[in-house]
Tab-separated table of C-alpha atoms in Angstrom:
chain	number	residue	atom	x	y	z
A	196	MET	CA	-70.512	-123.694	-106.365
A	197	ALA	CA	-68.525	-126.073	-104.481
A	198	ALA	CA	-65.369	-125.517	-106.457
A	199	GLY	CA	-66.128	-121.850	-105.903
A	200	ASN	CA	-65.936	-122.535	-101.936
A	201	SER	CA	-63.059	-124.656	-102.018
A	202	LEU	CA	-61.268	-121.947	-103.171
A	203	ASP	CA	-62.058	-119.507	-101.170
A	204	ASN	CA	-60.983	-121.646	-98.276
A	205	GLU	CA	-57.661	-122.236	-100.124
A	206	VAL	CA	-57.031	-118.576	-99.984
A	207	LYS	CA	-58.193	-117.994	-96.329
A	208	GLN	CA	-55.870	-120.998	-95.432
A	209	LYS	CA	-52.908	-119.146	-97.486
A	210	GLU	CA	-53.706	-115.864	-95.545
A	211	SER	CA	-53.969	-117.464	-92.179
A	212	SER	CA	-50.671	-119.339	-92.627
A	213	GLY	CA	-49.012	-116.285	-94.104
A	214	SER	CA	-50.583	-114.420	-91.317
A	215	ALA	CA	-49.385	-116.600	-88.735
A	216	PHE	CA	-45.838	-117.269	-90.231
A	217	ASP	CA	-45.761	-112.881	-90.474
A	218	GLU	CA	-46.511	-113.663	-86.657
A	219	GLY	CA	-43.843	-116.151	-86.328
A	220	GLN	CA	-41.779	-113.824	-87.927
A	221	ASP	CA	-42.660	-111.199	-85.599
A	222	SER	CA	-42.628	-113.025	-82.186
A	223	ASP	CA	-39.532	-114.077	-83.502
A	224	GLY	CA	-37.476	-110.891	-84.274
A	225	ALA	CA	-39.017	-109.765	-81.094
A	226	SER	CA	-37.781	-112.499	-79.387
A	227	ILE	CA	-34.331	-111.841	-81.402
A	228	ASN	CA	-34.469	-107.961	-80.406
A	229	ALA	CA	-35.234	-109.201	-76.836
A	230	GLU	CA	-32.264	-111.194	-76.720
A	231	GLY	CA	-30.230	-108.534	-78.229
A	232	ASN	CA	-31.393	-106.099	-75.741
A	233	ALA	CA	-30.568	-108.340	-72.817
A	234	GLU	CA	-27.441	-109.485	-74.051
A	235	THR	CA	-26.545	-105.610	-74.308
A	236	VAL	CA	-28.121	-104.818	-70.599
A	237	PHE	CA	-25.538	-107.840	-69.607
A	238	GLN	CA	-22.701	-106.237	-71.242
A	239	GLU	CA	-23.830	-102.885	-69.800
A	240	GLU	CA	-23.545	-104.817	-66.561
A	241	ASP	CA	-20.326	-106.611	-66.987
A	242	SER	CA	-18.799	-102.882	-68.152
A	243	ILE	CA	-20.472	-101.443	-64.766
A	244	PRO	CA	-18.234	-103.192	-62.051
A	245	GLU	CA	-15.133	-102.363	-64.331
A	246	GLU	CA	-15.923	-98.833	-64.431
A	247	SER	CA	-16.891	-99.059	-60.483
A	248	ALA	CA	-13.359	-101.142	-59.701
A	249	SER	CA	-11.795	-98.264	-61.797
A	250	ALA	CA	-13.638	-96.112	-59.515
A	251	GLU	CA	-12.748	-97.683	-56.359
A	252	GLU	CA	-9.135	-97.675	-57.262
A	253	VAL	CA	-9.183	-93.896	-58.177
A	254	SER	CA	-10.582	-93.620	-54.505
A	255	GLY	CA	-8.187	-95.717	-53.575
A	256	ASN	CA	-5.114	-93.858	-55.278
A	257	GLU	CA	-6.598	-90.586	-54.062
A	258	GLU	CA	-6.923	-92.090	-50.344
A	259	CYS	CA	-3.033	-93.091	-50.228
A	260	SER	CA	-2.215	-90.235	-51.900
A	261	SER	CA	-4.363	-88.182	-49.245
A	262	GLN	CA	-2.729	-90.295	-46.461
A	263	GLU	CA	0.837	-89.372	-48.039
A	264	ASP	CA	0.222	-85.848	-48.446
A	265	GLY	CA	-1.548	-85.837	-44.907
A	266	SER	CA	1.656	-87.590	-43.382
A	267	LYS	CA	3.604	-85.133	-45.500
A	268	GLU	CA	2.084	-82.806	-43.468
A	269	GLU	CA	2.098	-84.043	-40.317
A	270	ALA	CA	5.704	-84.578	-40.454
A	271	GLY	CA	6.291	-80.850	-42.129
A	272	THR	CA	4.188	-79.490	-39.109
A	273	SER	CA	6.009	-82.160	-36.631
A	274	GLY	CA	9.178	-80.793	-37.885
A	275	LYS	CA	7.881	-77.221	-37.648
A	276	LYS	CA	6.999	-77.458	-34.430
A	277	GLU	CA	10.076	-78.896	-33.103
A	278	LYS	CA	12.189	-76.310	-34.599
A	279	ARG	CA	9.664	-73.906	-33.074
A	280	PHE	CA	9.784	-75.702	-29.885
A	281	GLY	CA	13.870	-76.201	-30.352
A	282	ARG	CA	14.155	-72.101	-30.739
A	283	LYS	CA	12.226	-71.666	-27.682
A	284	LYS	CA	13.612	-73.880	-25.410
A	285	ASP	CA	16.818	-72.282	-26.736
A	286	LYS	CA	15.350	-68.653	-26.243
A	287	ASN	CA	14.659	-70.294	-22.578
A	288	ILE	CA	18.083	-71.564	-21.618
A	289	GLU	CA	19.248	-68.512	-22.950
A	290	LYS	CA	17.233	-66.315	-20.593
A	291	LEU	CA	18.058	-68.534	-17.770
A	292	GLU	CA	21.865	-68.322	-18.467
A	293	GLU	CA	21.783	-64.606	-18.412
A	294	LYS	CA	19.447	-64.537	-14.983
A	295	LEU	CA	22.168	-66.883	-13.645
A	296	ALA	CA	25.075	-65.022	-14.671
A	297	GLU	CA	23.336	-61.537	-13.477
A	298	LEU	CA	22.631	-63.555	-9.781
A	299	GLU	CA	25.947	-64.689	-10.176
A	300	ASP	CA	27.661	-60.974	-10.702
A	301	LYS	CA	25.300	-59.744	-7.907
A	302	ARG	CA	26.513	-62.668	-5.451
A	303	VAL	CA	30.185	-61.931	-6.143
A	304	ARG	CA	29.721	-57.884	-6.189
A	305	GLN	CA	27.468	-58.504	-2.505
A	306	LEU	CA	30.886	-60.833	-1.611
A	307	ALA	CA	33.485	-57.978	-2.140
A	308	GLU	CA	31.111	-55.098	-0.423
A	309	PHE	CA	30.233	-57.533	2.539
A	310	GLU	CA	34.436	-58.001	2.457
A	311	ASN	CA	35.400	-54.553	2.304
A	312	PHE	CA	32.689	-53.574	5.270
A	313	ARG	CA	34.188	-56.070	7.452
A	314	LYS	CA	37.528	-54.895	6.905
A	315	ARG	CA	36.176	-51.114	7.121
A	316	SER	CA	34.600	-52.150	10.562
A	317	ALA	CA	37.185	-54.209	11.681
A	318	LYS	CA	39.502	-51.114	11.174
A	319	GLU	CA	37.169	-48.238	12.567
A	320	LYS	CA	36.618	-50.645	15.696
A	321	SER	CA	40.398	-50.622	16.082
A	322	GLN	CA	40.592	-46.995	15.418
A	323	MET	CA	37.908	-46.432	18.012
A	324	PHE	CA	39.982	-48.734	20.510
A	325	GLU	CA	42.689	-46.827	19.941
A	326	THR	CA	41.172	-43.442	20.394
A	327	GLY	CA	39.666	-44.680	23.324
A	328	ALA	CA	43.010	-46.382	24.898
A	329	LYS	CA	44.753	-43.129	24.322
A	330	SER	CA	42.112	-41.276	26.074
A	331	VAL	CA	42.403	-43.151	28.974
A	332	VAL	CA	46.415	-43.484	28.615
A	333	GLU	CA	46.220	-39.636	28.322
A	334	LYS	CA	44.448	-39.217	31.972
A	335	ILE	CA	47.071	-41.753	33.731
A	336	LEU	CA	50.459	-39.856	32.078
A	337	PRO	CA	49.821	-37.133	34.910
A	338	VAL	CA	49.755	-39.259	37.696
A	339	ILE	CA	53.028	-40.985	36.441
A	340	ASP	CA	54.681	-37.401	36.241
A	341	ASN	CA	53.596	-37.121	39.522
A	342	PHE	CA	55.082	-39.879	41.053
A	343	GLU	CA	58.350	-39.498	38.875
A	344	ARG	CA	58.526	-35.786	40.566
A	345	GLY	CA	57.631	-37.146	44.172
A	346	LEU	CA	60.409	-39.722	43.774
A	347	ALA	CA	63.064	-37.520	42.384
A	348	GLY	CA	62.426	-35.376	45.192
A	349	VAL	CA	62.830	-37.551	47.806
A	350	PRO	CA	65.949	-37.359	49.972
A	351	ALA	CA	68.684	-40.403	49.598
A	352	GLU	CA	68.544	-41.022	53.336
A	353	GLU	CA	64.906	-41.506	53.209
A	354	LYS	CA	64.712	-44.084	49.801
A	355	GLU	CA	65.059	-47.013	52.003
A	356	THR	CA	62.033	-46.115	54.073
A	357	PRO	CA	59.028	-48.412	53.691
A	358	PHE	CA	56.809	-45.526	52.806
A	359	VAL	CA	58.996	-44.538	49.751
A	360	GLN	CA	60.075	-48.202	48.609
A	361	GLY	CA	55.678	-48.664	48.951
A	362	VAL	CA	55.118	-45.781	46.525
A	363	GLU	CA	58.337	-46.587	44.261
A	364	LEU	CA	56.719	-50.328	43.506
A	365	VAL	CA	53.001	-48.911	43.049
A	366	TYR	CA	55.011	-46.362	40.151
A	367	LYS	CA	56.771	-49.632	38.655
A	368	GLN	CA	53.940	-51.349	38.809
A	369	LEU	CA	51.650	-48.943	36.870
A	370	VAL	CA	54.253	-48.017	34.505
A	371	THR	CA	54.624	-52.655	33.999
A	372	ALA	CA	51.079	-52.291	33.010
A	373	LEU	CA	51.079	-49.606	30.870
A	374	ASP	CA	54.270	-51.114	29.138
A	375	GLU	CA	51.833	-54.528	28.602
A	376	LEU	CA	48.848	-52.190	26.959
A	377	GLY	CA	51.758	-51.162	24.767
A	378	VAL	CA	52.494	-47.742	26.260
A	379	LYS	CA	56.234	-46.744	26.085
A	380	PRO	CA	58.210	-43.781	26.529
A	381	ILE	CA	59.994	-41.420	24.160
A	382	ASP	CA	63.718	-41.958	24.211
A	383	ALA	CA	64.164	-37.958	23.674
A	384	VAL	CA	67.862	-37.038	25.142
A	385	GLY	CA	70.781	-37.246	23.158
A	386	LYS	CA	68.742	-38.243	19.832
A	387	GLU	CA	68.255	-35.781	16.588
A	388	PHE	CA	64.961	-33.720	16.977
A	389	ASP	CA	62.140	-35.141	15.419
A	390	PRO	CA	59.114	-32.969	15.082
A	391	ASN	CA	56.658	-35.915	14.656
A	392	ILE	CA	57.560	-37.151	18.382
A	393	HIS	CA	59.289	-33.866	19.832
A	394	ASN	CA	58.076	-30.591	20.510
A	395	ALA	CA	60.710	-28.042	21.297
A	396	VAL	CA	60.412	-25.535	23.580
A	397	MET	CA	63.713	-24.278	24.005
A	398	ALA	CA	66.846	-23.543	22.389
A	399	VAL	CA	69.996	-23.994	23.973
A	400	ASP	CA	73.616	-24.002	23.305
A	401	ASP	CA	76.014	-27.065	24.505
A	402	ASP	CA	79.592	-27.543	22.489
A	403	SER	CA	79.351	-31.055	23.259
A	404	LEU	CA	75.966	-31.931	21.420
A	405	GLU	CA	75.720	-31.392	17.530
A	406	SER	CA	73.274	-28.565	16.305
A	407	GLY	CA	69.434	-29.919	15.927
A	408	THR	CA	70.477	-32.677	19.026
A	409	VAL	CA	67.526	-32.869	21.848
A	410	ALA	CA	69.563	-31.749	24.934
A	411	GLU	CA	67.195	-31.924	27.938
A	412	GLU	CA	63.582	-33.387	28.340
A	413	MET	CA	61.732	-31.200	30.239
A	414	LEU	CA	58.484	-33.672	30.056
A	415	LYS	CA	58.722	-36.965	29.275
A	416	GLY	CA	56.573	-38.218	26.059
A	417	TYR	CA	54.822	-41.630	25.389
A	418	MET	CA	53.752	-43.302	22.323
A	419	TYR	CA	50.763	-45.976	22.024
A	420	ASN	CA	51.639	-48.537	19.698
A	421	ASP	CA	52.578	-46.595	16.432
A	422	SER	CA	50.565	-43.400	17.610
A	423	VAL	CA	51.852	-40.497	19.997
A	424	VAL	CA	50.011	-40.024	23.297
A	425	ARG	CA	52.026	-37.064	23.967
A	426	HIS	CA	55.034	-35.472	22.627
A	427	SER	CA	57.962	-34.972	24.392
A	428	MET	CA	59.111	-31.550	25.432
A	429	VAL	CA	62.443	-30.899	24.681
A	430	LYS	CA	65.495	-28.396	24.791
A	431	VAL	CA	67.285	-28.512	21.433
A	432	VAL	CA	70.808	-27.441	20.797
A	433	ASN	CA	71.181	-24.244	18.343
């Protein structure tokens, strides 16, 4: 009986050692598996930064490319804006130049119109003055005619009297004043008949003068500057 119990104990010891060995193997395997898993985890963790670094590089490249694209776009837009502003500026300059040309043409036209108006006004003023002067001279001429008739009718013995000499002085003073104003008598006797300054009232025969010559002056004519105030009334030789 004692031998049987010893065998049973040995068997149990062997079984227990086998189980312990199995347990040790299991634990070692588990540890090996744990270490393997840890290594794989570490490897994965080591690989992650590389991937993240590559991702960062890619994002950096994308940012650089986006910045370059943005700068190119900005440069393109700025160039377009400059071109647009340049065109607008050119158009504004052209409009201003056209406006300046219009104003300059208008100014020149106004100056020409003013110069023409000034000349026309001066001419009209001169004509008005001449017309007024002629009207005054026409009214004075009969007075001169009467002076001449009165002096021509004075007898020779009375021409030296103070009264006649006084009248003659007044007549000469009046003629001098008219001469200074531009009023001059028309020379007619012995001159060729001119219808512009002579008024023929009678035709006479005179062998001493050529045909068409003024033989006698019946009423003296006068001119004011270059215009006739009164035509000479004359007799013309046939």
